[in-house]
XYZ file of C-alpha atoms in Angstrom:
71
model
C -111.066 -28.862 20.915
C -112.216 -25.281 21.128
C -109.928 -22.506 22.243
C -109.582 -18.772 21.822
C -106.487 -17.476 20.074
C -105.452 -13.841 19.947
C -103.193 -13.033 17.002
C -101.040 -9.991 16.485
C -102.031 -7.918 13.472
C -98.765 -8.873 11.762
C -99.384 -12.607 12.276
C -102.922 -12.237 10.955
C -101.587 -10.427 7.878
C -98.991 -13.171 7.319
C -101.710 -15.830 7.472
C -103.796 -13.920 4.937
C -100.806 -13.308 2.645
C -99.901 -17.005 2.705
C -103.186 -17.842 1.001
C -102.406 -15.937 -2.232
C -106.053 -15.033 -2.787
C -107.595 -18.403 -1.849
C -110.462 -17.836 0.560
C -110.568 -20.321 3.430
C -111.877 -20.013 6.957
C -109.362 -18.522 9.379
C -109.624 -21.642 11.553
C -108.376 -23.767 8.671
C -105.579 -21.284 7.843
C -104.433 -21.282 11.476
C -104.610 -25.092 11.683
C -102.493 -25.439 8.527
C -99.918 -22.913 9.776
C -99.656 -24.684 13.144
C -99.254 -28.070 11.446
C -96.537 -26.707 9.160
C -94.675 -25.111 12.062
C -94.957 -28.065 14.407
C -94.196 -30.616 11.718
C -90.779 -29.171 10.929
C -87.946 -31.403 12.025
C -85.644 -29.816 14.546
C -82.306 -28.970 13.004
C -79.438 -30.160 15.151
C -76.850 -27.443 15.534
C -73.358 -28.563 16.482
C -72.063 -27.079 19.743
C -69.943 -23.956 19.422
C -66.214 -24.563 19.701
C -63.812 -21.681 20.194
C -60.465 -22.262 18.472
C -57.525 -22.094 20.871
C -54.024 -21.030 19.897
C -50.781 -21.218 21.821
C -49.191 -17.783 22.137
C -45.968 -19.110 23.597
C -44.313 -18.107 26.834
C -44.768 -14.632 28.254
C -41.911 -12.202 27.773
C -42.512 -10.440 31.111
C -42.561 -12.045 34.562
C -46.060 -11.232 35.807
C -45.604 -12.608 39.336
C -44.709 -9.106 40.524
C -46.990 -7.176 38.148
C -48.457 -5.124 41.002
C -45.070 -3.710 41.916
C -44.471 -2.668 38.297
C -47.483 -0.347 38.425
C -46.053 1.432 41.455
C -42.934 2.456 39.550
């Protein structure tokens, strides 16, 4: 399959640096990088759980909190 790919300069530099001096066609370098990236197994991250703590009963009756601000 033929397609046109536009790479950022940084991505192109990373592909060249990954070769460590071995000259290969850019098509082959890009194919290898795509295979390596797509072949990685997805890491399952456990869902975030927020710890909950009991703070006890309130010391102030908040049912009439609005009237306290008027005072």
